[in-house]
C-alpha positions as semicolon CSV with decimal commas, in nm:
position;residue;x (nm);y (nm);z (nm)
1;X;8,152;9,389;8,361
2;X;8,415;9,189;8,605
3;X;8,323;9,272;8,988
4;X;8,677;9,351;9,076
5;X;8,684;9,268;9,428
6;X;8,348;9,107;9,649
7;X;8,063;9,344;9,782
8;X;8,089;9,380;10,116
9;X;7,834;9,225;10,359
10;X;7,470;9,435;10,373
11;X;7,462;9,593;10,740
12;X;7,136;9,820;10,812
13;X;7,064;10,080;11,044
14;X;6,694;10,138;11,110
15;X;6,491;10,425;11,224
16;X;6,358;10,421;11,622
17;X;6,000;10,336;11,514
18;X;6,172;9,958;11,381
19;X;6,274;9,788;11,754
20;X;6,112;9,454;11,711
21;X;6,222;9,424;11,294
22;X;6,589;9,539;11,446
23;X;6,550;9,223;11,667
24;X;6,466;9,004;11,413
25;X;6,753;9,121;11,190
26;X;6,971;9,077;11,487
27;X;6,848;8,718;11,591
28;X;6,937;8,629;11,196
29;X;7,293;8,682;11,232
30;X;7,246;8,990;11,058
31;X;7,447;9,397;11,162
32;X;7,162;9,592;11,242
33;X;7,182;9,927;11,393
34;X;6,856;10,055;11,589
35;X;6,877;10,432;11,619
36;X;6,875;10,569;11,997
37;X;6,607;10,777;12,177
38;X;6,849;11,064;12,175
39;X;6,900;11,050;11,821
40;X;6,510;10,990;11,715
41;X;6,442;11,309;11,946
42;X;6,701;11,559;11,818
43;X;6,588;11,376;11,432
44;X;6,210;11,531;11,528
45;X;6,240;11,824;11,669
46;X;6,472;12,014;11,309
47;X;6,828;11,901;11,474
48;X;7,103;11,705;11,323
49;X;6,996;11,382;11,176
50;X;7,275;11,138;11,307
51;X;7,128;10,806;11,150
52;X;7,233;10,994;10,739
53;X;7,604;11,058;10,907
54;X;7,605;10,667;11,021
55;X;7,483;10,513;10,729
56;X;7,750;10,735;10,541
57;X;8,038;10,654;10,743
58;X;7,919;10,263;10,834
59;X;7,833;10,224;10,467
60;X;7,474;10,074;10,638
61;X;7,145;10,053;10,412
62;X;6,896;10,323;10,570
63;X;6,579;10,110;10,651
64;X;6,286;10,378;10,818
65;X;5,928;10,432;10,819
66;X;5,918;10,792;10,763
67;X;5,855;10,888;10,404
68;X;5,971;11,239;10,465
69;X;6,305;11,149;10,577
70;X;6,342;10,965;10,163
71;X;6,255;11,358;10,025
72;X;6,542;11,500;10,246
73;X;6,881;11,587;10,038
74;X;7,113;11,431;10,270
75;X;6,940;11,098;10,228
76;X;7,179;10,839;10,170
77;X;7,069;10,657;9,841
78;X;6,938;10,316;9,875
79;X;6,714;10,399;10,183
80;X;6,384;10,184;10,223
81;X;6,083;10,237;10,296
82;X;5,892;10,042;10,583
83;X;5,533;10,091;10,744
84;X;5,611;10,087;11,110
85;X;5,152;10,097;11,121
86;X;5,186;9,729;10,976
87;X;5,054;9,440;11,235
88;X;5,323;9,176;11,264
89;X;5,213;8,936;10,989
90;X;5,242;9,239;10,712
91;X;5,641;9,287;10,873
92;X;5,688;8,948;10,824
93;X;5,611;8,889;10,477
94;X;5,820;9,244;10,435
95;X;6,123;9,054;10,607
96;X;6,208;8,809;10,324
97;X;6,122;9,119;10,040
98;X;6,431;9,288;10,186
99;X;6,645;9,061;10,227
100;X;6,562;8,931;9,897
101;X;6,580;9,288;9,743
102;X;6,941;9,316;9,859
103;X;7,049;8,965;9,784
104;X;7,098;8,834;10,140
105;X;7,177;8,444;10,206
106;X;7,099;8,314;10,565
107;X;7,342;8,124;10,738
108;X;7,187;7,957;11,004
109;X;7,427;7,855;11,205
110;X;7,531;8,244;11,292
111;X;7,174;8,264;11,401
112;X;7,168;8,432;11,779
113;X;7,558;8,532;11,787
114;X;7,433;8,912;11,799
115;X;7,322;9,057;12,064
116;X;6,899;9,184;12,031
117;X;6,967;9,450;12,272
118;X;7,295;9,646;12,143
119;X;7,364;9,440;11,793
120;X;7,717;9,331;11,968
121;X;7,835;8,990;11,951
122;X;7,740;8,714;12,153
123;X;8,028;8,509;12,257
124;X;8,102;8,162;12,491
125;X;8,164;8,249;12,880
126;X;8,432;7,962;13,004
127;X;8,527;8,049;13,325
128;X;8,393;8,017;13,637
129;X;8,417;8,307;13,801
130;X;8,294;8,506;13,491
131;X;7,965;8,268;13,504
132;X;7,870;8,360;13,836
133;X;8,001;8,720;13,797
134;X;7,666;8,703;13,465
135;X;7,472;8,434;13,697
136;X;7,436;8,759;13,993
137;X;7,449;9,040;13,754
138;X;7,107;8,876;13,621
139;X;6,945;8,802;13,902
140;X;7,022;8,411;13,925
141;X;7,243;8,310;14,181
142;X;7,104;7,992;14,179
143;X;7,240;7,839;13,872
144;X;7,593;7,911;14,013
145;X;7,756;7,572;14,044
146;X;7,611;7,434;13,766
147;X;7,875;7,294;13,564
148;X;7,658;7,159;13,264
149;X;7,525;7,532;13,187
150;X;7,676;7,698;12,880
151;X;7,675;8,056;12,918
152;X;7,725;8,339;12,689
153;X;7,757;8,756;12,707
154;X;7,786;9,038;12,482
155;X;8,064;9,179;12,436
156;X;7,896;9,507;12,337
157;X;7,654;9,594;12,687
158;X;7,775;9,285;12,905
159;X;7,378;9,111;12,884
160;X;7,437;8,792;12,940
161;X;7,242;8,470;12,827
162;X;7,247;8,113;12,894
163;X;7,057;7,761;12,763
164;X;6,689;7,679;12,908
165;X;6,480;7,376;12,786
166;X;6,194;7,474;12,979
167;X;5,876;7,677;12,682
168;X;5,868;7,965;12,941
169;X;6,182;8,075;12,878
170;X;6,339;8,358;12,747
171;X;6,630;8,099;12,569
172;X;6,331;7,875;12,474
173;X;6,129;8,139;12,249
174;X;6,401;8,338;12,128
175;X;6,508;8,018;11,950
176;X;6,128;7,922;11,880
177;X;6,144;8,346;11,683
178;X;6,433;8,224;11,524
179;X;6,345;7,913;11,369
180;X;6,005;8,076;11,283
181;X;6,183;8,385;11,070
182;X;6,423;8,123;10,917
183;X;6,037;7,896;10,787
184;X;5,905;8,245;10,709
185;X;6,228;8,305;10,470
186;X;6,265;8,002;10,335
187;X;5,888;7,997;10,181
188;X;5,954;8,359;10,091
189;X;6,253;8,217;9,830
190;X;6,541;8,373;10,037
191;X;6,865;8,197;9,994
192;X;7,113;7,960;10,207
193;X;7,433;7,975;10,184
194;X;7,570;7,578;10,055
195;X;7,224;7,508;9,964
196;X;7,367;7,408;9,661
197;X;7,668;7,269;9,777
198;X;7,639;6,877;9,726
199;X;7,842;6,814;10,040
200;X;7,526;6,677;10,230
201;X;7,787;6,739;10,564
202;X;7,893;7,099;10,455
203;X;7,507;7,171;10,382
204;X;7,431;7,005;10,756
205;X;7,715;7,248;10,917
206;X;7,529;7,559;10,773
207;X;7,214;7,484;10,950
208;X;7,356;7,436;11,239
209;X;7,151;7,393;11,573
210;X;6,848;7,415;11,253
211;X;6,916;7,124;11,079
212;X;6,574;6,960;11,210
213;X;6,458;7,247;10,937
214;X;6,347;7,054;10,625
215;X;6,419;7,355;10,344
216;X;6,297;7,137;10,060
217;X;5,926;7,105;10,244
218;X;5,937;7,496;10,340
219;X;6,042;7,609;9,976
220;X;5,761;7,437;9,846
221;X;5,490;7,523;10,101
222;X;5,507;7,866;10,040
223;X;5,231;8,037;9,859
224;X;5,233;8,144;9,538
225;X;5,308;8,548;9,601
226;X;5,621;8,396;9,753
227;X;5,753;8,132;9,527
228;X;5,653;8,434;9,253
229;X;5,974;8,638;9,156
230;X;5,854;9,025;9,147
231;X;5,922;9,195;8,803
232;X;6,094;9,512;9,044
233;X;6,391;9,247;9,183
234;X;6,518;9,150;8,813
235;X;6,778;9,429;8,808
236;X;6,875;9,299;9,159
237;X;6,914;8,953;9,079
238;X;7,144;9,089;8,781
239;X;7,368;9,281;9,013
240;X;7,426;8,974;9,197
241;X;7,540;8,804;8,871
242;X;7,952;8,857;8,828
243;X;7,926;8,887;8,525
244;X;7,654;9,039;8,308
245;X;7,600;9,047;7,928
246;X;7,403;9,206;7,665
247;X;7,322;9,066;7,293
248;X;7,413;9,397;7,131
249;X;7,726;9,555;7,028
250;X;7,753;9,898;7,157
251;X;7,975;10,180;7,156
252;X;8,043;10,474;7,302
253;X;7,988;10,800;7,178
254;X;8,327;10,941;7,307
255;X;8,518;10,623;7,113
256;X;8,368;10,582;6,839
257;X;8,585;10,823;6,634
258;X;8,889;10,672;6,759
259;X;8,819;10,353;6,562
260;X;8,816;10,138;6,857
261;X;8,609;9,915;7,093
262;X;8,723;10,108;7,389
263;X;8,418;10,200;7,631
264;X;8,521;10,607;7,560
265;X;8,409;10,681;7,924
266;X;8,461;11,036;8,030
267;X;8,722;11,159;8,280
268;X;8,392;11,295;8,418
269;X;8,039;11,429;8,406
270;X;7,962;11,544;8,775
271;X;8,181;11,716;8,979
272;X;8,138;11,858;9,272
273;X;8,275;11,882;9,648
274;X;8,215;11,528;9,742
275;X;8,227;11,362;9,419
276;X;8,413;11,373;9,119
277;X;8,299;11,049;8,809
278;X;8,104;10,969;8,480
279;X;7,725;10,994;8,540
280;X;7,611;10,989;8,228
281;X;7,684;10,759;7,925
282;X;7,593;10,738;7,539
283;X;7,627;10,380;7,361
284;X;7,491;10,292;7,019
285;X;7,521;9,978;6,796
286;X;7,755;10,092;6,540
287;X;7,670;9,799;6,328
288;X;7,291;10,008;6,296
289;X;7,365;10,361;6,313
290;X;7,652;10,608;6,156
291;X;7,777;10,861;6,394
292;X;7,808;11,207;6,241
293;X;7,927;11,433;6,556
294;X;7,921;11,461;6,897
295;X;7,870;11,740;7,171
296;X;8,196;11,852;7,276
297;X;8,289;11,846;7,642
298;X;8,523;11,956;7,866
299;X;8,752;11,647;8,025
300;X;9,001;11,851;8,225
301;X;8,937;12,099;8,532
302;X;9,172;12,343;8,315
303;X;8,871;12,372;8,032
304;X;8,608;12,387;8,353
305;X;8,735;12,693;8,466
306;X;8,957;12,878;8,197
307;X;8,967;13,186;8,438
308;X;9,129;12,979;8,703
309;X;8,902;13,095;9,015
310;X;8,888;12,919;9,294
311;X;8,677;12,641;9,302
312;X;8,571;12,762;8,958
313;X;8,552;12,357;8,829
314;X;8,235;12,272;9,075
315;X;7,914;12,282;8,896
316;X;7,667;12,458;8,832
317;X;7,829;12,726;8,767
318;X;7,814;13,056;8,525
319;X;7,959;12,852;8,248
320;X;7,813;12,537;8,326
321;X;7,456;12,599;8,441
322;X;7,359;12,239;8,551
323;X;7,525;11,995;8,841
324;X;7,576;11,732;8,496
325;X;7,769;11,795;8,197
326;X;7,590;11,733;7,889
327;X;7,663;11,432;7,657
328;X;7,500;11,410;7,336
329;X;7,604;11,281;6,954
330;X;7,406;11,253;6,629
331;X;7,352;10,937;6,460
332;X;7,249;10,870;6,136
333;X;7,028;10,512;6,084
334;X;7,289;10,309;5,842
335;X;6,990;10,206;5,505
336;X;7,060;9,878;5,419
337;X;7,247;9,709;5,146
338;X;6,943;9,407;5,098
339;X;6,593;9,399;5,024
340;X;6,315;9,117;4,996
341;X;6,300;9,009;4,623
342;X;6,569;9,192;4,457
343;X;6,944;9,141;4,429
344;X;7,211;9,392;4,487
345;X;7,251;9,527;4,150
346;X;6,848;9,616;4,179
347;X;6,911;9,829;4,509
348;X;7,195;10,003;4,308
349;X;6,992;10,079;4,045
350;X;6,715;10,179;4,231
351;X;6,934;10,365;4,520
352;X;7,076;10,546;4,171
353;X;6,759;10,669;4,074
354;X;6,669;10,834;4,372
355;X;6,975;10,998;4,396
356;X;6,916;11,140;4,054
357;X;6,529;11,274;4,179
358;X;6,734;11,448;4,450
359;X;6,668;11,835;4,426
360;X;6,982;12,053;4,304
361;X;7,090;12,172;4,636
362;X;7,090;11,885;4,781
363;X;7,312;11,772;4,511
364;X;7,537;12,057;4,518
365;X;7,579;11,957;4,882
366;X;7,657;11,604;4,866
367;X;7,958;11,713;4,628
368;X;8,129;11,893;4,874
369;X;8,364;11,656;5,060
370;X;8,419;11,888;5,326
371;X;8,104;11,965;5,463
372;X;7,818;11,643;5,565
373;X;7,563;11,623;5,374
374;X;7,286;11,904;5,486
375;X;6,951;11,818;5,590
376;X;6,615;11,981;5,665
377;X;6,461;12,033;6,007
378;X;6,234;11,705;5,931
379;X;6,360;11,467;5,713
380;X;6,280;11,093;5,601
381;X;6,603;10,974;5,685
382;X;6,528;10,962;6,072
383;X;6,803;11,210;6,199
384;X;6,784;11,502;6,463
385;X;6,779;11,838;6,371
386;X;7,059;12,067;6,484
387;X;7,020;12,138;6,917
388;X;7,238;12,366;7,063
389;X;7,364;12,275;7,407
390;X;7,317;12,568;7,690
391;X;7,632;12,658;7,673
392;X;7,618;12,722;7,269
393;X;7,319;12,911;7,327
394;X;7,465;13,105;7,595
395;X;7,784;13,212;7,393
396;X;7,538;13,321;7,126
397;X;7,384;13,535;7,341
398;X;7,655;13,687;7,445
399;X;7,830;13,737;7,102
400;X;7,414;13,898;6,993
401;X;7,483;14,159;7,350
402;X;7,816;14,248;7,269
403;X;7,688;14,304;6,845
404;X;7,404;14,529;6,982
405;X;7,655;14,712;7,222
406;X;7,877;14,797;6,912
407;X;7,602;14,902;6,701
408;X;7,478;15,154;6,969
409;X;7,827;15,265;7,039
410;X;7,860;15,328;6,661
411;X;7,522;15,480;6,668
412;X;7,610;15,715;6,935
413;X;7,907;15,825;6,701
């Protein structure tokens, strides 16, 4: 499967409980949405829950620490699960899991261009007047004049920030948190983007103000749980892959019969008010297996709802008790032309003998050309016994009501 066009970047937007993992997220350069006081108290107390309309409407990944919020129906899908309880080490080694899990690479050199108080961006002050204007705003009118300063503001809440090379101060650690989370990620196997690049420049101008960073020291002086791939991000690495492959040769149910290749996906399999796709999927390897029917389904909203109500297509409905359409087929396992120590005119001779053991029916059977060949319930040959879908069993019921009306009616005679 071609990716036709890039995934868009990962943005998150965290539950109230998260601050200080928001702020880390936010001094990596990465969109992270912190949800307000207003919105965490309406969330508690049975209102609305605003953050499930966000993350629908952003497209954000839901990241909260309630495990009740995952069991709620509106949950957007892809939601996980933090414990807000943890101490700060435990959040720490979760940081790199996550960003891991969703195939994040760190760019270092975007590092502290959001802002940790409102997620807006963080961009260059240049004139004077606007300096002093954040200079007395913040309480520093002493700094004004300074022409060697470089200060910066968000463009989201106005905070403004500026370059200190004193420990104490608040430029000094924020920088000191950010080259510890980028150490932190880098022995927890998260990626750079142009780490493999072998433009030693290009690789220097991702870093940025980190280059001092040595990555090749940090990726190997993480411990083992780190440098160990977990078994649960496989099928995450493979989404990040544009192209993925399997070694069989499959087909689907719904094209096999049309002699083709084609994937035979459905028109659909779910439909309802806010969606409308194929769910649900049967593939075989045709080279292994013969297929010897399918379950019909409907592929048009005409043959959804033959009495044409309104909104008679949306499942469930009367006709179509469940919110999926069933899929099915029968397959029959092909036997095979070849065995160990004999040649092919043994197997015919041998597959000729058997059919002559074969009781009469069954004979009788394979001679008619119209009808497949009819099997028991359980039978050596490894295929399923007839199972009627609901809505088979549901027309039978009906045609059994309306046979028991007639014979009462003709009773009654």
């Amino acid at each position: 499967y071609q990716h036709s066009t890039p995934p868009p970047p990962v943005k998150y937007m965290l539950d109230y409980t998260l601050n200080k993992f928001t702020r880390w997220l936010r001094i990596l350069g990465i969109d992270a949405v912190l949800e307000t006081i207003e919105e965490e108290h309406e969330r508690t107390h049975g209102g609305d829950i605003a953050m499930f309309v966000r993350c629908k409407k952003e497209r954000r990944t839901l990241i909260t620490s309630s495990y009740k919020l995952l069991l709620r129906r509106e949950c957007p899908p892809g939601a996980y699960l933090l414990d807000s309880k943890s101490n700060s080490d435990l959040l720490e080694k979760t940081l790199p899991t996550l960003l891991r899990t969703h195939g994040l690479e760190l760019s270092p050199r975007t590092f502290l261009t959001r802002c940790v108080v409102c997620n807006g961006h963080i961009n260059r002050v240049v004139e004077d007047e606007e300096k002093w204007c954040v200079f007395v705003d913040h309480g520093a009118p002493d700094l004004v004049g300074r022409q060697d300063m470089e200060v910066f503001r968000c463009d989201g809440c106005g905070q403004g920030y500026w370059w200190d090379d004193r420990p104490s101060s608040s430029a000094s650690r924020v920088f000191a948190q950010a080259t510890k989370l980028l150490k932190m990620c880098l022995r927890g196997g998260v990626g750079l983007k142009d780490e493999r690049n072998p433009d030693a420049q290009k690789r220097k101008e991702t870093m940025g103000a980190f280059d001092f960073v040595d990555v090749e020291k940090e990726r190997q002086s993480g411990d083992a749980t780190s440098k160990k791939t977990p078994q649960e991000l496989a099928v995450i690495e493979w989404l990040t892959e544009k192209k993925l492959s399997n070694p069989f040769h499959l087909r689907s149910v719904y094209a096999a019969q049309r002699g083709d290749n084609a994937r035979g996906d459905l028109p659909f399999t779910n439909v309802t008010k806010e969606f409308v796709g194929c769910l649900d999927y049967v593939y075989f390897e045709h080279e292994q297996f013969d297929q010897t029917c399918k379950l019909k389904v409907p592929t048009s909203f005409r043959e959804m709802n033959p009495s044409g109500d309104g909104q008679g297509h949306l499942i469930p409905s009367d006709i179509w008790p469940s919110d999926h359409i069933a899929v099915g087929a029968r397959l029959r396992l092909k036997q095979q032309t070849k065995a160990d120590g004999k040649n092919e005119r043994e197997v015919s001779k041998a597959n000729a003998s058997t059919e002559r053991t074969t009781d009469t029916k069954k004979a009788k059977a394979s001679n008619d050309l119209d009808r497949p060949e009819a099997h028991p319930d359980k039978c050596a040959c490894g295929c399923l016994p007839k199972i009627l879908s609901l809505h088979e069993m549901a027309v039978l019921r009906k045609k059994y009501r309306e046979r028991k009306k007639a014979e009462a009616a003709e009773a009654a005679k």
